[in-house]
Amino acid sequence: MNFAVLSIIGFTAAIAVGVLGKLNIGLLSIGTAYLIGRAAGLSADAIIGGWPARLFFILFGMSFFFGIVSANGTLDLLVKKSISAIKGRNRLLPLLLLFGCALLSGIGPGNIAVVAIMSPLALAIARRENISPLLICIMVILGSNAGGLSPIAPTGIIANNLARQEGLEIAGSLLRDMSIATIICALASYFLIGGWKIPHRKIVEERSSTSFARRHWITVIVILTVISAIVMGADIGLTAFLGAACLLAMRMSTEKEAISRVPWSAILLVCGVAVMINIVEETGGMEVLTTTLGGLMTEATIGPVMTLMAGLMSLVSSASGVVLPTLIPAVPGVIAATGEGVKPEALISAIAIGSHLVTVCPFSTLGALAIASSGDAEERNALFPKLVVAGFVYL
């Protein structure tokens, strides 16, 4: 039996049943992973090993931390202040998030850190102002990716070092190409989703409702400390847990209130899907997809095919940890095999763009962070399939 193909079919079926039946796709994915994994001869430990521990720590840690921030009223006050600052020009908010996240990501912390920090606040503003959460998620993620290939950002450092090992200097062209591609996609999404139709509104601010009390100031100081630590390179999930522990120790909220605001269903969904994706990789399903695409490569199609291949790989793995280290070193050999008329710098840009545009999909880390930052179960259930579709559209 071809378990590689079976794993792809099983993954597709789990998604279809979950979407059509309004069931948690993560639960279905874990069950499907167990059945196919055992049939393929994988041990229970190998199947469980697909659980993304680091991603779980990031999702749970940030959700728990911002659960405290939300429970004690600080998040609501920050939302009110942010809305007041744009003076009712709400249609500008998505664009401000796009370019603001690009700048923040580019100066050092990178895309994952910026999405983790910005998503809770941005989506809270979107809920209050009745702005499409899909549009907000796209702006935050694509904006973060636009700056994420900066030479001083983590992913940019990885890509540049890999290219340098092949004798290529791509720092300037990579950041330029990535920024142009992501911003074009983001602006197209802004107009297609209707960002330009968001109405301006008059701000009526009640001073009593936007005044910071002692607990709010303490919480803001802890938030800024956590953000500063993350920007300096501290682990996102563990730093969030430390910040949460400090707030609880100072009685800024209760553990029960914070735990109740953690989106467990979203975390289970994302981590459960990762377990199934691991089975697809272990059984050779991803190799089947990439080999099939590789057979289509000629000098004329090498760019689109490598972009598509990078996107497919990024849907089920890390762009910086798997896709770039796998495909960038292969560039000279691919060019030699298909034709010398292709510039290696352009092909590396294509790989980077393909692997990052799809990260709006919740199967990816950035999309997962956005889902975990969303509101109630109804909003998450509505947002999840839209982000999946967006990921495949960008693919």
Coordinates of N, CA, C and O in Angstrom, one line a residue, residues 32-134:
T32 N -6.7 10.5 12.6 CA -6.3 10.0 11.3 C -4.8 9.7 11.3 O -4.4 8.7 10.7
A33 N -4.0 10.6 12.0 CA -2.6 10.3 12.1 C -2.3 9.0 12.8 O -1.4 8.2 12.4
Y34 N -3.1 8.7 13.8 CA -2.9 7.4 14.5 C -3.1 6.2 13.6 O -2.4 5.3 13.6
L35 N -4.3 6.3 12.9 CA -4.7 5.1 12.1 C -3.6 4.9 11.0 O -3.2 3.8 10.7
I36 N -3.3 6.0 10.3 CA -2.4 5.9 9.1 C -0.9 5.6 9.6 O -0.2 4.7 9.0
G37 N -0.5 6.2 10.7 CA 0.8 6.0 11.2 C 1.0 4.6 11.7 O 2.1 4.0 11.4
R38 N 0.1 4.0 12.4 CA 0.2 2.6 12.8 C 0.2 1.7 11.7 O 0.9 0.7 11.6
A39 N -0.7 1.9 10.7 CA -0.8 1.1 9.5 C 0.6 1.1 8.7 O 1.0 0.1 8.1
A40 N 1.2 2.3 8.8 CA 2.5 2.4 8.1 C 3.7 1.9 8.9 O 4.8 2.0 8.4
G41 N 3.4 1.4 10.1 CA 4.5 0.8 10.9 C 5.2 1.8 11.9 O 6.2 1.4 12.5
L42 N 4.6 3.0 12.0 CA 5.2 3.9 13.0 C 4.8 3.6 14.4 O 3.6 3.2 14.6
S43 N 5.7 3.8 15.3 CA 5.3 3.6 16.7 C 4.5 4.7 17.3 O 4.4 5.8 16.7
A44 N 3.8 4.5 18.4 CA 3.0 5.5 19.0 C 3.9 6.7 19.4 O 3.5 7.9 19.3
D45 N 5.1 6.4 19.9 CA 6.0 7.5 20.2 C 6.4 8.4 19.0 O 6.5 9.6 19.1
A46 N 6.5 7.8 17.9 CA 6.8 8.5 16.6 C 5.7 9.4 16.2 O 5.8 10.5 15.8
I47 N 4.5 8.9 16.4 CA 3.3 9.6 16.1 C 3.1 10.8 17.0 O 2.9 12.0 16.6
I48 N 3.3 10.5 18.3 CA 3.1 11.6 19.3 C 4.3 12.6 19.2 O 4.1 13.8 19.4
G49 N 5.4 12.2 18.6 CA 6.5 13.1 18.4 C 6.2 14.2 17.4 O 7.0 15.2 17.3
G50 N 5.1 14.0 16.7 CA 4.7 15.1 15.7 C 4.1 16.3 16.4 O 3.9 17.3 15.8
W51 N 3.8 16.1 17.7 CA 3.2 17.3 18.5 C 4.2 18.4 18.5 O 5.3 18.2 19.1
P52 N 3.9 19.6 18.1 CA 4.9 20.7 18.0 C 5.0 21.4 19.3 O 4.4 22.4 19.7
A53 N 5.9 20.8 20.2 CA 6.1 21.3 21.5 C 6.4 22.8 21.6 O 5.8 23.6 22.4
R54 N 7.3 23.3 20.7 CA 7.7 24.7 20.8 C 6.6 25.6 20.4 O 6.3 26.6 21.0
L55 N 5.9 25.2 19.3 CA 4.7 26.0 18.9 C 3.6 26.0 19.9 O 3.0 27.0 20.2
F56 N 3.4 24.9 20.6 CA 2.5 24.8 21.7 C 2.8 25.8 22.8 O 2.0 26.5 23.3
F57 N 4.1 25.9 23.2 CA 4.6 26.8 24.2 C 4.3 28.2 23.8 O 3.9 29.1 24.6
I58 N 4.6 28.5 22.5 CA 4.3 29.9 22.0 C 2.8 30.2 22.1 O 2.4 31.3 22.6
L59 N 2.0 29.3 21.5 CA 0.6 29.6 21.5 C 0.0 29.7 22.9 O -0.8 30.6 23.2
F60 N 0.3 28.7 23.7 CA -0.3 28.7 25.1 C 0.3 29.8 25.9 O -0.4 30.5 26.6
G61 N 1.6 30.1 25.8 CA 2.2 31.1 26.6 C 1.7 32.5 26.3 O 1.3 33.3 27.2
M62 N 1.6 32.8 25.0 CA 1.1 34.1 24.6 C -0.4 34.3 24.9 O -0.9 35.3 25.3
S63 N -1.2 33.2 24.7 CA -2.6 33.2 24.9 C -2.8 33.4 26.4 O -3.7 34.2 26.8
F64 N -2.1 32.7 27.3 CA -2.2 32.8 28.7 C -1.8 34.2 29.2 O -2.5 34.9 30.0
F65 N -0.7 34.7 28.7 CA -0.3 36.1 29.0 C -1.3 37.1 28.7 O -1.7 37.9 29.5
F66 N -1.8 37.1 27.4 CA -2.7 38.1 27.0 C -4.1 37.8 27.6 O -5.0 38.7 27.6
G67 N -4.4 36.6 28.1 CA -5.6 36.3 28.8 C -5.6 37.1 30.1 O -6.7 37.6 30.5
I68 N -4.5 37.2 30.8 CA -4.4 38.1 32.0 C -4.5 39.5 31.6 O -5.3 40.3 32.3
V69 N -3.9 40.0 30.6 CA -4.0 41.3 30.1 C -5.4 41.7 29.8 O -5.9 42.8 30.1
S70 N -6.1 40.8 29.2 CA -7.5 41.0 28.9 C -8.4 41.0 30.1 O -9.3 41.8 30.3
A71 N -8.2 40.0 31.0 CA -9.0 39.8 32.2 C -9.0 41.0 33.1 O -10.0 41.4 33.7
N72 N -7.9 41.7 33.2 CA -7.8 42.8 34.1 C -8.1 44.2 33.5 O -8.0 45.3 34.1
G73 N -8.6 44.1 32.2 CA -9.1 45.3 31.5 C -8.0 46.1 30.8 O -8.4 47.1 30.1
T74 N -6.8 45.7 30.8 CA -5.7 46.5 30.2 C -5.8 46.5 28.7 O -5.6 47.5 28.0
L75 N -6.1 45.3 28.1 CA -6.2 45.1 26.7 C -7.3 46.1 26.1 O -7.2 46.7 25.1
D76 N -8.5 46.1 26.8 CA -9.6 46.9 26.4 C -9.2 48.4 26.4 O -9.5 49.2 25.5
L77 N -8.4 48.8 27.4 CA -8.0 50.2 27.5 C -7.0 50.5 26.4 O -7.0 51.6 25.7
L78 N -6.1 49.6 26.1 CA -5.1 49.8 25.0 C -5.8 49.9 23.7 O -5.5 50.7 22.8
V79 N -6.9 49.1 23.5 CA -7.7 49.2 22.3 C -8.3 50.6 22.1 O -8.3 51.2 21.0
K80 N -8.9 51.1 23.2 CA -9.6 52.4 23.2 C -8.6 53.5 22.8 O -8.9 54.4 22.1
K81 N -7.4 53.4 23.4 CA -6.4 54.4 23.2 C -5.9 54.3 21.7 O -5.7 55.4 21.1
S82 N -5.7 53.1 21.2 CA -5.3 53.0 19.8 C -6.3 53.5 18.8 O -6.0 54.2 17.9
I83 N -7.6 53.2 19.1 CA -8.7 53.7 18.2 C -8.7 55.2 18.3 O -8.9 55.9 17.3
S84 N -8.5 55.8 19.5 CA -8.6 57.2 19.6 C -7.4 57.9 18.9 O -7.6 58.9 18.3
A85 N -6.3 57.2 18.8 CA -5.1 57.8 18.2 C -5.3 57.9 16.7 O -4.7 58.8 16.1
I86 N -6.1 57.0 16.0 CA -6.2 57.2 14.6 C -7.4 58.1 14.3 O -7.8 58.3 13.1
K87 N -8.1 58.6 15.3 CA -9.1 59.6 15.2 C -10.2 59.2 14.2 O -10.7 60.0 13.4
G88 N -10.6 58.0 14.3 CA -11.8 57.5 13.6 C -11.5 57.1 12.1 O -12.4 56.7 11.4
R89 N -10.3 57.3 11.7 CA -9.9 57.0 10.3 C -9.6 55.5 10.2 O -8.5 55.0 9.9
N90 N -10.7 54.7 10.4 CA -10.5 53.2 10.5 C -10.0 52.5 9.3 O -9.4 51.5 9.4
R91 N -10.3 53.1 8.1 CA -9.8 52.4 6.9 C -8.3 52.5 6.7 O -7.7 51.8 5.9
L92 N -7.7 53.4 7.5 CA -6.2 53.5 7.5 C -5.6 52.4 8.4 O -4.4 52.1 8.3
L93 N -6.4 51.9 9.4 CA -5.8 51.0 10.4 C -5.1 49.7 9.7 O -4.0 49.4 10.1
P94 N -5.7 49.0 8.8 CA -5.0 47.9 8.2 C -3.7 48.3 7.5 O -2.7 47.5 7.6
L95 N -3.7 49.4 6.9 CA -2.4 49.9 6.2 C -1.4 50.2 7.2 O -0.2 50.0 7.0
L96 N -1.8 50.9 8.3 CA -0.8 51.2 9.4 C -0.3 49.9 10.0 O 0.9 49.8 10.3
L97 N -1.1 48.9 10.2 CA -0.6 47.6 10.7 C 0.4 47.0 9.7 O 1.4 46.4 10.1
L98 N 0.1 47.0 8.4 CA 0.9 46.5 7.4 C 2.3 47.1 7.4 O 3.3 46.3 7.6
F99 N 2.4 48.4 7.4 CA 3.7 49.0 7.3 C 4.4 49.1 8.7 O 5.6 49.0 8.8
G100 N 3.6 49.2 9.8 CA 4.1 49.1 11.1 C 4.8 47.8 11.4 O 5.9 47.7 12.0
C101 N 4.1 46.7 11.1 CA 4.6 45.3 11.3 C 5.9 45.1 10.5 O 6.8 44.4 10.9
A102 N 5.9 45.6 9.2 CA 7.1 45.5 8.4 C 8.3 46.2 9.0 O 9.4 45.6 9.0
L103 N 8.1 47.4 9.6 CA 9.2 48.1 10.2 C 9.7 47.4 11.4 O 10.9 47.2 11.6
L104 N 8.7 47.0 12.3 CA 9.1 46.3 13.5 C 9.9 45.0 13.2 O 10.9 44.7 13.9
S105 N 9.3 44.2 12.3 CA 10.0 42.9 11.9 C 11.4 43.2 11.4 O 12.3 42.4 11.7
G106 N 11.5 44.2 10.6 CA 12.8 44.4 9.9 C 13.9 44.9 10.8 O 15.1 44.7 10.4
I107 N 13.6 45.5 11.9 CA 14.7 46.1 12.7 C 15.3 45.0 13.7 O 16.1 45.4 14.5
G108 N 14.8 43.8 13.6 CA 15.5 42.8 14.4 C 14.7 41.6 14.9 O 15.1 40.5 14.8
P109 N 13.5 41.8 15.5 CA 12.8 40.6 16.1 C 12.3 39.6 15.1 O 12.2 38.4 15.5
G110 N 12.0 40.0 13.9 CA 11.5 39.0 12.9 C 10.0 38.8 12.9 O 9.3 39.3 13.7
N111 N 9.6 38.0 11.9 CA 8.1 37.8 11.7 C 7.4 37.1 12.8 O 6.3 37.5 13.2
I112 N 7.9 36.0 13.4 CA 7.2 35.3 14.4 C 7.0 36.1 15.6 O 5.8 36.2 16.2
A113 N 8.0 36.8 16.1 CA 7.9 37.6 17.3 C 6.9 38.8 17.1 O 6.0 39.0 18.0
V114 N 6.9 39.4 15.9 CA 6.0 40.5 15.7 C 4.5 40.1 15.6 O 3.6 40.7 16.1
V115 N 4.3 39.0 14.9 CA 2.9 38.4 14.8 C 2.4 38.0 16.2 O 1.3 38.3 16.5
A116 N 3.3 37.4 17.0 CA 2.9 37.0 18.3 C 2.5 38.2 19.2 O 1.6 38.2 20.0
I117 N 3.2 39.3 19.0 CA 3.0 40.5 19.9 C 1.8 41.3 19.4 O 1.0 41.7 20.2
M118 N 1.7 41.5 18.0 CA 0.7 42.4 17.5 C -0.7 41.8 17.3 O -1.7 42.5 17.3
S119 N -0.8 40.5 17.1 CA -2.1 39.9 16.7 C -3.2 40.1 17.8 O -4.3 40.4 17.5
P120 N -2.9 39.9 19.1 CA -3.9 40.0 20.1 C -4.5 41.4 20.1 O -5.7 41.6 20.1
L121 N -3.7 42.5 20.1 CA -4.1 43.9 20.1 C -4.9 44.2 18.8 O -5.9 44.8 18.8
A122 N -4.3 43.8 17.6 CA -4.9 44.1 16.3 C -6.2 43.5 16.2 O -7.2 44.2 15.7
L123 N -6.4 42.3 16.6 CA -7.7 41.6 16.4 C -8.7 42.1 17.4 O -9.9 42.1 17.1
A124 N -8.2 42.5 18.6 CA -9.2 43.1 19.6 C -9.7 44.5 19.0 O -10.9 44.8 19.2
I125 N -8.9 45.2 18.4 CA -9.3 46.5 17.7 C -10.3 46.2 16.6 O -11.3 46.8 16.4
A126 N -10.0 45.1 15.8 CA -10.9 44.7 14.7 C -12.3 44.4 15.2 O -13.3 44.7 14.6
R127 N -12.3 43.6 16.3 CA -13.6 43.2 16.9 C -14.4 44.5 17.3 O -15.6 44.6 17.1
R128 N -13.7 45.4 18.0 CA -14.4 46.5 18.5 C -14.9 47.5 17.4 O -16.0 48.0 17.5
E129 N -14.2 47.6 16.3 CA -14.5 48.5 15.3 C -15.2 47.8 14.1 O -15.4 48.4 13.1
N130 N -15.5 46.5 14.3 CA -16.2 45.8 13.2 C -15.5 45.7 11.9 O -16.0 45.9 10.8
I131 N -14.2 45.5 12.0 CA -13.3 45.4 10.8 C -13.0 43.9 10.6 O -12.9 43.1 11.5
S132 N -13.0 43.5 9.3 CA -12.8 42.1 9.0 C -11.5 41.5 9.7 O -10.4 42.0 9.4
P133 N -11.7 40.5 10.5 CA -10.5 39.9 11.2 C -9.6 39.2 10.1 O -8.4 39.2 10.3
L134 N -10.2 38.8 9.0 CA -9.3 38.2 7.9 C -8.4 39.2 7.4 O -7.2 39.0 7.2

